[in-house]
């Protein structure tokens, strides 16, 4: 009989958007697992996202940098971590255009530091047990959360990205994520470290920082500010509700195969301009009093993002057929939940519109 112990997770970037949704998902679903969050609390990290978990014995928050070798090595030993769920990254394309250096540092050097620490720890503690057929320890895993942007840009009729689509990143952000993916892959092939990569499409939902399309448009509508659509607004993204992403990561952690890559997507391709109109309609319906009504009057086209990828689309057949995952929400349901969340959580987003954020905003949208 296989007697599996509870898992001991290190979640990097757990105070960010997807990371904090994942930590809540995991703590609700697997209350006996130990969850340690390592997060540097950059502008994108928010300690408050996790404060409701502070009373739990098996939850711990550590503020620190994934590039800090000594910290990461010690944490893995001290907490006897068997599973790393690696979200920590610089994640915004526009910021990578303004200042790429930190993207190289966190996304590539940080991932390398984690891989080295995990390899050392796994060789000491995990290798023997994870090789045995019947063991009493949770299976060791290094799950690297990556993006569909590593595959580059699609023409309108091209087939969606599969796991074998060649990499062709076009921004410093996606190039840094591609670099980290290659390192993660190499640690499986060279050292046998049980790594898995997931490449996911655009997420949306609660706790997303205001700089990203959906929160930015939602907040600007509530403030009566212009809605800046880049270029001609015809760029296409494939949208996935963040809770469905977390459920996909759950099946990958429990049933995914080391050395494999899984694409995750919502099968929801939408043009930016159509998405912004839909948000306007939802806000007109749900918000009690808007400064500008109907709010589509706020839409304006602005200078395009340099190197702006035209279209992303994910073929998620592999995770659907091999791991039986499918998204549970339609985009209509997910967007409604998201708009309702931003409407009722002004106390969460208002403090994020700091002077630092305004300076960033002026740089991008001036
Ligand atoms: P986010 O920017 O909201 O959060 C990133 C988190 O990482 C923050 O809490 C930040 O404080 C932390 N962090 C940054 N640098 C760090 C460092 N050096 N050490 C420790 N912590 C650090 O990002 P997100 O949107 O939640 O994305 C999470 C991951 O998922 C990223 O790796 C991203 O590339 C990937 N991803 C995001 C999307 C999306 O649509 N948002 C889609 C696919 C993949
Ligand atoms: O595809 C997955 C990626 O999705 C993740 O890897 C990234 O971390 C995440 O930021 C996201 O990248 P995008 O660049 O696609 O997301 P963003 O929300 O910045 O923009 C979505 C689309 O909307 C994109 O085509 C640019 C456009 N846009 C964005 C902003 C912020 C606008 O037209 N106006 C805007 O003000």
PDB file of N, CA and C in Angstrom, residues 253-351:
ATOM      1  N   UNK A 253       0.468  19.114 -10.746  1.00  0.00           N
ATOM      2  CA  UNK A 253       1.291  18.743  -9.582  1.00  0.00           C
ATOM      3  C   UNK A 253       1.036  17.284  -9.197  1.00  0.00           C
ATOM      4  N   UNK A 254      -0.228  16.871  -9.218  1.00  0.00           N
ATOM      5  CA  UNK A 254      -0.541  15.522  -8.750  1.00  0.00           C
ATOM      6  C   UNK A 254      -0.344  14.442  -9.811  1.00  0.00           C
ATOM      7  N   UNK A 255      -0.587  14.798 -11.076  1.00  0.00           N
ATOM      8  CA  UNK A 255      -0.564  13.725 -12.080  1.00  0.00           C
ATOM      9  C   UNK A 255       0.336  14.005 -13.280  1.00  0.00           C
ATOM     10  N   UNK A 256       0.937  15.210 -13.335  1.00  0.00           N
ATOM     11  CA  UNK A 256       1.798  15.551 -14.467  1.00  0.00           C
ATOM     12  C   UNK A 256       3.085  14.740 -14.432  1.00  0.00           C
ATOM     13  N   UNK A 257       3.681  14.563 -15.626  1.00  0.00           N
ATOM     14  CA  UNK A 257       4.907  13.754 -15.703  1.00  0.00           C
ATOM     15  C   UNK A 257       6.150  14.641 -15.735  1.00  0.00           C
ATOM     16  N   UNK A 258       7.157  14.332 -14.909  1.00  0.00           N
ATOM     17  CA  UNK A 258       8.405  15.099 -14.950  1.00  0.00           C
ATOM     18  C   UNK A 258       8.983  15.135 -16.360  1.00  0.00           C
ATOM     19  N   UNK A 259       9.561  16.272 -16.705  1.00  0.00           N
ATOM     20  CA  UNK A 259      10.155  16.431 -18.037  1.00  0.00           C
ATOM     21  C   UNK A 259       9.165  16.903 -19.080  1.00  0.00           C
ATOM     22  N   UNK A 260       7.865  16.952 -18.705  1.00  0.00           N
ATOM     23  CA  UNK A 260       6.839  17.335 -19.683  1.00  0.00           C
ATOM     24  C   UNK A 260       6.503  18.822 -19.585  1.00  0.00           C
ATOM     25  N   UNK A 261       5.923  19.307 -20.682  1.00  0.00           N
ATOM     26  CA  UNK A 261       5.355  20.657 -20.727  1.00  0.00           C
ATOM     27  C   UNK A 261       3.860  20.513 -20.964  1.00  0.00           C
ATOM     28  N   UNK A 262       3.060  21.337 -20.300  1.00  0.00           N
ATOM     29  CA  UNK A 262       1.609  21.340 -20.534  1.00  0.00           C
ATOM     30  C   UNK A 262       1.159  22.753 -20.872  1.00  0.00           C
ATOM     31  N   UNK A 263       0.495  22.922 -21.991  1.00  0.00           N
ATOM     32  CA  UNK A 263      -0.127  24.202 -22.329  1.00  0.00           C
ATOM     33  C   UNK A 263      -1.478  24.314 -21.619  1.00  0.00           C
ATOM     34  N   UNK A 264      -1.772  25.497 -21.113  1.00  0.00           N
ATOM     35  CA  UNK A 264      -3.044  25.724 -20.413  1.00  0.00           C
ATOM     36  C   UNK A 264      -3.705  26.957 -21.030  1.00  0.00           C
ATOM     37  N   UNK A 265      -4.950  26.818 -21.436  1.00  0.00           N
ATOM     38  CA  UNK A 265      -5.639  27.963 -22.039  1.00  0.00           C
ATOM     39  C   UNK A 265      -7.139  27.820 -21.912  1.00  0.00           C
ATOM     40  N   UNK A 266      -7.825  28.931 -22.139  1.00  0.00           N
ATOM     41  CA  UNK A 266      -9.265  28.947 -21.924  1.00  0.00           C
ATOM     42  C   UNK A 266     -10.089  28.736 -23.176  1.00  0.00           C
ATOM     43  N   UNK A 267      -9.410  28.635 -24.337  1.00  0.00           N
ATOM     44  CA  UNK A 267     -10.132  28.529 -25.603  1.00  0.00           C
ATOM     45  C   UNK A 267     -11.075  29.719 -25.778  1.00  0.00           C
ATOM     46  N   UNK A 268     -10.633  30.862 -25.333  1.00  0.00           N
ATOM     47  CA  UNK A 268     -11.439  32.093 -25.391  1.00  0.00           C
ATOM     48  C   UNK A 268     -10.642  33.174 -26.096  1.00  0.00           C
ATOM     49  N   UNK A 269     -10.573  33.122 -27.394  1.00  0.00           N
ATOM     50  CA  UNK A 269      -9.841  34.160 -28.121  1.00  0.00           C
ATOM     51  C   UNK A 269     -10.736  35.384 -28.292  1.00  0.00           C
ATOM     52  N   UNK A 270     -10.244  36.530 -27.853  1.00  0.00           N
ATOM     53  CA  UNK A 270     -11.040  37.765 -27.944  1.00  0.00           C
ATOM     54  C   UNK A 270     -10.132  38.903 -28.410  1.00  0.00           C
ATOM     55  N   UNK A 271     -10.659  39.757 -29.292  1.00  0.00           N
ATOM     56  CA  UNK A 271      -9.927  40.962 -29.682  1.00  0.00           C
ATOM     57  C   UNK A 271      -9.987  41.963 -28.530  1.00  0.00           C
ATOM     58  N   UNK A 272      -8.891  42.687 -28.339  1.00  0.00           N
ATOM     59  CA  UNK A 272      -8.844  43.638 -27.218  1.00  0.00           C
ATOM     60  C   UNK A 272     -10.028  44.605 -27.234  1.00  0.00           C
ATOM     61  N   UNK A 273     -10.329  45.149 -28.398  1.00  0.00           N
ATOM     62  CA  UNK A 273     -11.393  46.161 -28.452  1.00  0.00           C
ATOM     63  C   UNK A 273     -12.741  45.548 -28.055  1.00  0.00           C
ATOM     64  N   UNK A 274     -12.974  44.292 -28.447  1.00  0.00           N
ATOM     65  CA  UNK A 274     -14.234  43.635 -28.069  1.00  0.00           C
ATOM     66  C   UNK A 274     -14.291  43.402 -26.557  1.00  0.00           C
ATOM     67  N   UNK A 275     -13.141  43.042 -26.010  1.00  0.00           N
ATOM     68  CA  UNK A 275     -13.095  42.814 -24.564  1.00  0.00           C
ATOM     69  C   UNK A 275     -13.393  44.115 -23.809  1.00  0.00           C
ATOM     70  N   UNK A 276     -12.818  45.209 -24.285  1.00  0.00           N
ATOM     71  CA  UNK A 276     -13.036  46.485 -23.590  1.00  0.00           C
ATOM     72  C   UNK A 276     -14.518  46.891 -23.690  1.00  0.00           C
ATOM     73  N   UNK A 277     -15.138  46.676 -24.846  1.00  0.00           N
ATOM     74  CA  UNK A 277     -16.583  46.973 -24.973  1.00  0.00           C
ATOM     75  C   UNK A 277     -17.406  46.111 -24.012  1.00  0.00           C
ATOM     76  N   UNK A 278     -17.025  44.835 -23.888  1.00  0.00           N
ATOM     77  CA  UNK A 278     -17.767  43.953 -22.976  1.00  0.00           C
ATOM     78  C   UNK A 278     -17.640  44.446 -21.533  1.00  0.00           C
ATOM     79  N   UNK A 279     -16.411  44.868 -21.174  1.00  0.00           N
ATOM     80  CA  UNK A 279     -16.227  45.400 -19.808  1.00  0.00           C
ATOM     81  C   UNK A 279     -17.103  46.630 -19.597  1.00  0.00           C
ATOM     82  N   UNK A 280     -17.181  47.480 -20.629  1.00  0.00           N
ATOM     83  CA  UNK A 280     -18.010  48.692 -20.518  1.00  0.00           C
ATOM     84  C   UNK A 280     -19.479  48.317 -20.288  1.00  0.00           C
ATOM     85  N   UNK A 281     -19.950  47.324 -21.042  1.00  0.00           N
ATOM     86  CA  UNK A 281     -21.357  46.911 -20.887  1.00  0.00           C
ATOM     87  C   UNK A 281     -21.623  46.386 -19.488  1.00  0.00           C
ATOM     88  N   UNK A 282     -20.687  45.570 -18.987  1.00  0.00           N
ATOM     89  CA  UNK A 282     -20.858  44.996 -17.642  1.00  0.00           C
ATOM     90  C   UNK A 282     -20.870  46.099 -16.593  1.00  0.00           C
ATOM     91  N   UNK A 283     -19.958  47.058 -16.741  1.00  0.00           N
ATOM     92  CA  UNK A 283     -19.899  48.159 -15.774  1.00  0.00           C
ATOM     93  C   UNK A 283     -21.172  49.005 -15.841  1.00  0.00           C
ATOM     94  N   UNK A 284     -21.649  49.296 -17.072  1.00  0.00           N
ATOM     95  CA  UNK A 284     -22.901  50.063 -17.202  1.00  0.00           C
ATOM     96  C   UNK A 284     -24.028  49.363 -16.449  1.00  0.00           C
ATOM     97  N   UNK A 285     -24.020  48.019 -16.521  1.00  0.00           N
ATOM     98  CA  UNK A 285     -25.094  47.244 -15.883  1.00  0.00           C
ATOM     99  C   UNK A 285     -24.910  47.148 -14.363  1.00  0.00           C
ATOM    100  N   UNK A 286     -23.639  46.935 -13.911  1.00  0.00           N
ATOM    101  CA  UNK A 286     -23.423  46.557 -12.508  1.00  0.00           C
ATOM    102  C   UNK A 286     -23.065  47.720 -11.581  1.00  0.00           C
ATOM    103  N   UNK A 287     -22.427  48.752 -12.123  1.00  0.00           N
ATOM    104  CA  UNK A 287     -21.963  49.825 -11.234  1.00  0.00           C
ATOM    105  C   UNK A 287     -23.105  50.789 -10.951  1.00  0.00           C
ATOM    106  N   UNK A 288     -23.293  51.150  -9.692  1.00  0.00           N
ATOM    107  CA  UNK A 288     -24.431  52.002  -9.353  1.00  0.00           C
ATOM    108  C   UNK A 288     -24.367  53.392  -9.997  1.00  0.00           C
ATOM    109  N   UNK A 289     -23.257  54.069  -9.866  1.00  0.00           N
ATOM    110  CA  UNK A 289     -23.158  55.417 -10.440  1.00  0.00           C
ATOM    111  C   UNK A 289     -21.789  55.574 -11.074  1.00  0.00           C
ATOM    112  N   UNK A 290     -21.767  55.719 -12.382  1.00  0.00           N
ATOM    113  CA  UNK A 290     -20.470  55.874 -13.053  1.00  0.00           C
ATOM    114  C   UNK A 290     -20.252  57.340 -13.398  1.00  0.00           C
ATOM    115  N   UNK A 291     -18.988  57.806 -13.314  1.00  0.00           N
ATOM    116  CA  UNK A 291     -18.723  59.212 -13.668  1.00  0.00           C
ATOM    117  C   UNK A 291     -19.095  59.499 -15.122  1.00  0.00           C
ATOM    118  N   UNK A 292     -18.880  58.526 -16.030  1.00  0.00           N
ATOM    119  CA  UNK A 292     -19.234  58.713 -17.444  1.00  0.00           C
ATOM    120  C   UNK A 292     -20.106  57.536 -17.863  1.00  0.00           C
ATOM    121  N   UNK A 293     -21.267  57.851 -18.432  1.00  0.00           N
ATOM    122  CA  UNK A 293     -22.225  56.787 -18.757  1.00  0.00           C
ATOM    123  C   UNK A 293     -22.861  57.098 -20.120  1.00  0.00           C
ATOM    124  N   UNK A 294     -22.950  56.181 -21.070  1.00  0.00           N
ATOM    125  CA  UNK A 294     -22.357  54.849 -21.065  1.00  0.00           C
ATOM    126  C   UNK A 294     -20.839  54.956 -21.172  1.00  0.00           C
ATOM    127  N   UNK A 295     -20.146  54.032 -20.529  1.00  0.00           N
ATOM    128  CA  UNK A 295     -18.712  54.259 -20.336  1.00  0.00           C
ATOM    129  C   UNK A 295     -17.874  53.965 -21.579  1.00  0.00           C
ATOM    130  N   UNK A 296     -18.459  53.401 -22.627  1.00  0.00           N
ATOM    131  CA  UNK A 296     -17.637  53.203 -23.841  1.00  0.00           C
ATOM    132  C   UNK A 296     -17.200  54.545 -24.438  1.00  0.00           C
ATOM    133  N   UNK A 297     -17.858  55.649 -23.992  1.00  0.00           N
ATOM    134  CA  UNK A 297     -17.431  56.979 -24.453  1.00  0.00           C
ATOM    135  C   UNK A 297     -15.990  57.281 -24.048  1.00  0.00           C
ATOM    136  N   UNK A 298     -15.484  56.525 -23.072  1.00  0.00           N
ATOM    137  CA  UNK A 298     -14.110  56.770 -22.587  1.00  0.00           C
ATOM    138  C   UNK A 298     -13.041  56.089 -23.464  1.00  0.00           C
ATOM    139  N   UNK A 299     -13.472  55.199 -24.361  1.00  0.00           N
ATOM    140  CA  UNK A 299     -12.493  54.428 -25.151  1.00  0.00           C
ATOM    141  C   UNK A 299     -11.742  55.344 -26.110  1.00  0.00           C
ATOM    142  N   UNK A 300     -10.401  55.159 -26.132  1.00  0.00           N
ATOM    143  CA  UNK A 300      -9.577  55.910 -27.090  1.00  0.00           C
ATOM    144  C   UNK A 300      -8.428  55.038 -27.559  1.00  0.00           C
ATOM    145  N   UNK A 301      -8.015  55.223 -28.807  1.00  0.00           N
ATOM    146  CA  UNK A 301      -6.876  54.451 -29.316  1.00  0.00           C
ATOM    147  C   UNK A 301      -5.601  55.238 -29.080  1.00  0.00           C
ATOM    148  N   UNK A 302      -4.572  54.558 -28.559  1.00  0.00           N
ATOM    149  CA  UNK A 302      -3.299  55.232 -28.242  1.00  0.00           C
ATOM    150  C   UNK A 302      -2.167  54.529 -28.985  1.00  0.00           C
ATOM    151  N   UNK A 303      -0.994  55.147 -28.906  1.00  0.00           N
ATOM    152  CA  UNK A 303       0.206  54.620 -29.578  1.00  0.00           C
ATOM    153  C   UNK A 303       0.402  53.142 -29.210  1.00  0.00           C
ATOM    154  N   UNK A 304       0.770  52.338 -30.195  1.00  0.00           N
ATOM    155  CA  UNK A 304       0.878  50.896 -29.961  1.00  0.00           C
ATOM    156  C   UNK A 304       2.081  50.560 -29.092  1.00  0.00           C
ATOM    157  N   UNK A 305       1.990  49.423 -28.413  1.00  0.00           N
ATOM    158  CA  UNK A 305       3.118  48.861 -27.656  1.00  0.00           C
ATOM    159  C   UNK A 305       4.196  48.432 -28.652  1.00  0.00           C
ATOM    160  N   UNK A 306       5.483  48.790 -28.445  1.00  0.00           N
ATOM    161  CA  UNK A 306       6.524  48.333 -29.382  1.00  0.00           C
ATOM    162  C   UNK A 306       6.584  46.795 -29.408  1.00  0.00           C
ATOM    163  N   UNK A 307       6.680  46.234 -30.600  1.00  0.00           N
ATOM    164  CA  UNK A 307       6.796  44.774 -30.744  1.00  0.00           C
ATOM    165  C   UNK A 307       5.541  44.026 -30.313  1.00  0.00           C
ATOM    166  N   UNK A 308       4.400  44.714 -30.340  1.00  0.00           N
ATOM    167  CA  UNK A 308       3.144  44.159 -29.821  1.00  0.00           C
ATOM    168  C   UNK A 308       2.737  42.869 -30.559  1.00  0.00           C
ATOM    169  N   UNK A 309       2.697  41.753 -29.850  1.00  0.00           N
ATOM    170  CA  UNK A 309       2.287  40.479 -30.476  1.00  0.00           C
ATOM    171  C   UNK A 309       0.822  40.569 -30.914  1.00  0.00           C
ATOM    172  N   UNK A 310       0.572  40.096 -32.143  1.00  0.00           N
ATOM    173  CA  UNK A 310      -0.768  40.264 -32.709  1.00  0.00           C
ATOM    174  C   UNK A 310      -1.786  39.302 -32.107  1.00  0.00           C
ATOM    175  N   UNK A 311      -1.381  38.051 -32.016  1.00  0.00           N
ATOM    176  CA  UNK A 311      -2.381  37.056 -31.565  1.00  0.00           C
ATOM    177  C   UNK A 311      -1.711  35.926 -30.795  1.00  0.00           C
ATOM    178  N   UNK A 312      -2.339  35.533 -29.690  1.00  0.00           N
ATOM    179  CA  UNK A 312      -1.957  34.308 -28.978  1.00  0.00           C
ATOM    180  C   UNK A 312      -3.173  33.379 -28.967  1.00  0.00           C
ATOM    181  N   UNK A 313      -2.902  32.072 -29.072  1.00  0.00           N
ATOM    182  CA  UNK A 313      -3.976  31.081 -28.923  1.00  0.00           C
ATOM    183  C   UNK A 313      -3.343  29.788 -28.449  1.00  0.00           C
ATOM    184  N   UNK A 314      -3.966  29.161 -27.496  1.00  0.00           N
ATOM    185  CA  UNK A 314      -3.407  27.940 -26.885  1.00  0.00           C
ATOM    186  C   UNK A 314      -4.225  26.716 -27.290  1.00  0.00           C
ATOM    187  N   UNK A 315      -3.512  25.686 -27.704  1.00  0.00           N
ATOM    188  CA  UNK A 315      -4.140  24.385 -27.902  1.00  0.00           C
ATOM    189  C   UNK A 315      -3.890  23.579 -26.620  1.00  0.00           C
ATOM    190  N   UNK A 316      -4.959  23.361 -25.851  1.00  0.00           N
ATOM    191  CA  UNK A 316      -4.809  22.711 -24.537  1.00  0.00           C
ATOM    192  C   UNK A 316      -5.217  21.233 -24.580  1.00  0.00           C
ATOM    193  N   UNK A 317      -5.123  20.627 -25.751  1.00  0.00           N
ATOM    194  CA  UNK A 317      -5.567  19.231 -25.903  1.00  0.00           C
ATOM    195  C   UNK A 317      -4.800  18.287 -24.977  1.00  0.00           C
ATOM    196  N   UNK A 318      -3.500  18.527 -24.821  1.00  0.00           N
ATOM    197  CA  UNK A 318      -2.690  17.577 -24.045  1.00  0.00           C
ATOM    198  C   UNK A 318      -3.155  17.501 -22.585  1.00  0.00           C
ATOM    199  N   UNK A 319      -3.312  18.644 -21.951  1.00  0.00           N
ATOM    200  CA  UNK A 319      -3.724  18.599 -20.531  1.00  0.00           C
ATOM    201  C   UNK A 319      -5.172  18.093 -20.399  1.00  0.00           C
ATOM    202  N   UNK A 320      -5.978  18.373 -21.417  1.00  0.00           N
ATOM    203  CA  UNK A 320      -7.368  17.886 -21.371  1.00  0.00           C
ATOM    204  C   UNK A 320      -7.404  16.366 -21.492  1.00  0.00           C
ATOM    205  N   UNK A 321      -6.661  15.815 -22.441  1.00  0.00           N
ATOM    206  CA  UNK A 321      -6.759  14.370 -22.670  1.00  0.00           C
ATOM    207  C   UNK A 321      -5.927  13.581 -21.662  1.00  0.00           C
ATOM    208  N   UNK A 322      -4.734  14.080 -21.315  1.00  0.00           N
ATOM    209  CA  UNK A 322      -3.861  13.279 -20.438  1.00  0.00           C
ATOM    210  C   UNK A 322      -4.181  13.479 -18.962  1.00  0.00           C
ATOM    211  N   UNK A 323      -4.633  14.669 -18.583  1.00  0.00           N
ATOM    212  CA  UNK A 323      -4.836  14.938 -17.146  1.00  0.00           C
ATOM    213  C   UNK A 323      -6.280  15.303 -16.815  1.00  0.00           C
ATOM    214  N   UNK A 324      -7.162  15.235 -17.820  1.00  0.00           N
ATOM    215  CA  UNK A 324      -8.606  15.440 -17.614  1.00  0.00           C
ATOM    216  C   UNK A 324      -8.953  16.800 -17.012  1.00  0.00           C
ATOM    217  N   UNK A 325      -8.225  17.847 -17.439  1.00  0.00           N
ATOM    218  CA  UNK A 325      -8.566  19.205 -16.971  1.00  0.00           C
ATOM    219  C   UNK A 325      -9.309  19.966 -18.068  1.00  0.00           C
ATOM    220  N   UNK A 326     -10.382  20.657 -17.682  1.00  0.00           N
ATOM    221  CA  UNK A 326     -11.006  21.624 -18.597  1.00  0.00           C
ATOM    222  C   UNK A 326     -11.420  22.843 -17.774  1.00  0.00           C
ATOM    223  N   UNK A 327     -11.439  24.025 -18.408  1.00  0.00           N
ATOM    224  CA  UNK A 327     -11.878  25.204 -17.651  1.00  0.00           C
ATOM    225  C   UNK A 327     -13.341  25.070 -17.244  1.00  0.00           C
ATOM    226  N   UNK A 328     -13.675  25.632 -16.071  1.00  0.00           N
ATOM    227  CA  UNK A 328     -15.059  25.465 -15.604  1.00  0.00           C
ATOM    228  C   UNK A 328     -15.928  26.683 -15.935  1.00  0.00           C
ATOM    229  N   UNK A 329     -15.312  27.845 -16.148  1.00  0.00           N
ATOM    230  CA  UNK A 329     -16.108  29.066 -16.371  1.00  0.00           C
ATOM    231  C   UNK A 329     -16.029  29.524 -17.825  1.00  0.00           C
ATOM    232  N   UNK A 330     -17.137  30.038 -18.331  1.00  0.00           N
ATOM    233  CA  UNK A 330     -17.090  30.721 -19.624  1.00  0.00           C
ATOM    234  C   UNK A 330     -16.502  32.112 -19.384  1.00  0.00           C
ATOM    235  N   UNK A 331     -16.080  32.770 -20.461  1.00  0.00           N
ATOM    236  CA  UNK A 331     -15.514  34.109 -20.274  1.00  0.00           C
ATOM    237  C   UNK A 331     -16.584  35.086 -19.773  1.00  0.00           C
ATOM    238  N   UNK A 332     -17.830  34.884 -20.165  1.00  0.00           N
ATOM    239  CA  UNK A 332     -18.906  35.770 -19.686  1.00  0.00           C
ATOM    240  C   UNK A 332     -19.032  35.659 -18.165  1.00  0.00           C
ATOM    241  N   UNK A 333     -19.025  34.394 -17.675  1.00  0.00           N
ATOM    242  CA  UNK A 333     -19.145  34.186 -16.217  1.00  0.00           C
ATOM    243  C   UNK A 333     -17.929  34.761 -15.490  1.00  0.00           C
ATOM    244  N   UNK A 334     -16.732  34.485 -16.046  1.00  0.00           N
ATOM    245  CA  UNK A 334     -15.500  34.935 -15.392  1.00  0.00           C
ATOM    246  C   UNK A 334     -15.389  36.448 -15.361  1.00  0.00           C
ATOM    247  N   UNK A 335     -15.754  37.102 -16.462  1.00  0.00           N
ATOM    248  CA  UNK A 335     -15.653  38.568 -16.501  1.00  0.00           C
ATOM    249  C   UNK A 335     -16.639  39.215 -15.528  1.00  0.00           C
ATOM    250  N   UNK A 336     -17.819  38.642 -15.433  1.00  0.00           N
ATOM    251  CA  UNK A 336     -18.813  39.192 -14.499  1.00  0.00           C
ATOM    252  C   UNK A 336     -18.299  39.109 -13.061  1.00  0.00           C
ATOM    253  N   UNK A 337     -17.747  37.927 -12.707  1.00  0.00           N
ATOM    254  CA  UNK A 337     -17.191  37.770 -11.351  1.00  0.00           C
ATOM    255  C   UNK A 337     -16.073  38.788 -11.107  1.00  0.00           C
ATOM    256  N   UNK A 338     -15.243  38.999 -12.139  1.00  0.00           N
ATOM    257  CA  UNK A 338     -14.080  39.878 -11.994  1.00  0.00           C
ATOM    258  C   UNK A 338     -14.510  41.336 -11.834  1.00  0.00           C
ATOM    259  N   UNK A 339     -15.450  41.763 -12.679  1.00  0.00           N
ATOM    260  CA  UNK A 339     -15.942  43.147 -12.579  1.00  0.00           C
ATOM    261  C   UNK A 339     -16.591  43.362 -11.211  1.00  0.00           C
ATOM    262  N   UNK A 340     -17.365  42.377 -10.761  1.00  0.00           N
ATOM    263  CA  UNK A 340     -17.995  42.499  -9.432  1.00  0.00           C
ATOM    264  C   UNK A 340     -16.925  42.628  -8.351  1.00  0.00           C
ATOM    265  N   UNK A 341     -15.821  41.882  -8.508  1.00  0.00           N
ATOM    266  CA  UNK A 341     -14.746  41.919  -7.493  1.00  0.00           C
ATOM    267  C   UNK A 341     -14.115  43.313  -7.451  1.00  0.00           C
ATOM    268  N   UNK A 342     -13.804  43.893  -8.605  1.00  0.00           N
ATOM    269  CA  UNK A 342     -13.192  45.235  -8.600  1.00  0.00           C
ATOM    270  C   UNK A 342     -14.170  46.296  -8.093  1.00  0.00           C
ATOM    271  N   UNK A 343     -15.469  46.068  -8.357  1.00  0.00           N
ATOM    272  CA  UNK A 343     -16.479  47.006  -7.856  1.00  0.00           C
ATOM    273  C   UNK A 343     -16.556  46.994  -6.330  1.00  0.00           C
ATOM    274  N   UNK A 344     -16.372  45.812  -5.749  1.00  0.00           N
ATOM    275  CA  UNK A 344     -16.567  45.680  -4.300  1.00  0.00           C
ATOM    276  C   UNK A 344     -15.240  45.704  -3.523  1.00  0.00           C
ATOM    277  N   UNK A 345     -14.123  45.878  -4.225  1.00  0.00           N
ATOM    278  CA  UNK A 345     -12.826  45.868  -3.528  1.00  0.00           C
ATOM    279  C   UNK A 345     -12.018  47.132  -3.817  1.00  0.00           C
ATOM    280  N   UNK A 346     -12.721  48.244  -3.767  1.00  0.00           N
ATOM    281  CA  UNK A 346     -12.026  49.514  -3.966  1.00  0.00           C
ATOM    282  C   UNK A 346     -10.916  49.693  -2.921  1.00  0.00           C
ATOM    283  N   UNK A 347     -11.161  49.204  -1.706  1.00  0.00           N
ATOM    284  CA  UNK A 347     -10.137  49.316  -0.651  1.00  0.00           C
ATOM    285  C   UNK A 347      -8.876  48.543  -0.996  1.00  0.00           C
ATOM    286  N   UNK A 348      -8.987  47.555  -1.866  1.00  0.00           N
ATOM    287  CA  UNK A 348      -7.796  46.798  -2.284  1.00  0.00           C
ATOM    288  C   UNK A 348      -7.025  47.568  -3.347  1.00  0.00           C
ATOM    289  N   UNK A 349      -7.716  48.101  -4.367  1.00  0.00           N
ATOM    290  CA  UNK A 349      -6.969  48.675  -5.494  1.00  0.00           C
ATOM    291  C   UNK A 349      -6.626  50.154  -5.340  1.00  0.00           C
ATOM    292  N   UNK A 350      -7.403  50.891  -4.570  1.00  0.00           N
ATOM    293  CA  UNK A 350      -7.141  52.335  -4.491  1.00  0.00           C
ATOM    294  C   UNK A 350      -5.727  52.647  -3.967  1.00  0.00           C
ATOM    295  N   UNK A 351      -5.261  51.962  -2.896  1.00  0.00           N
ATOM    296  CA  UNK A 351      -3.900  52.255  -2.407  1.00  0.00           C
ATOM    297  C   UNK A 351      -2.805  51.908  -3.414  1.00  0.00           C
TER     298      UNK A 351
END
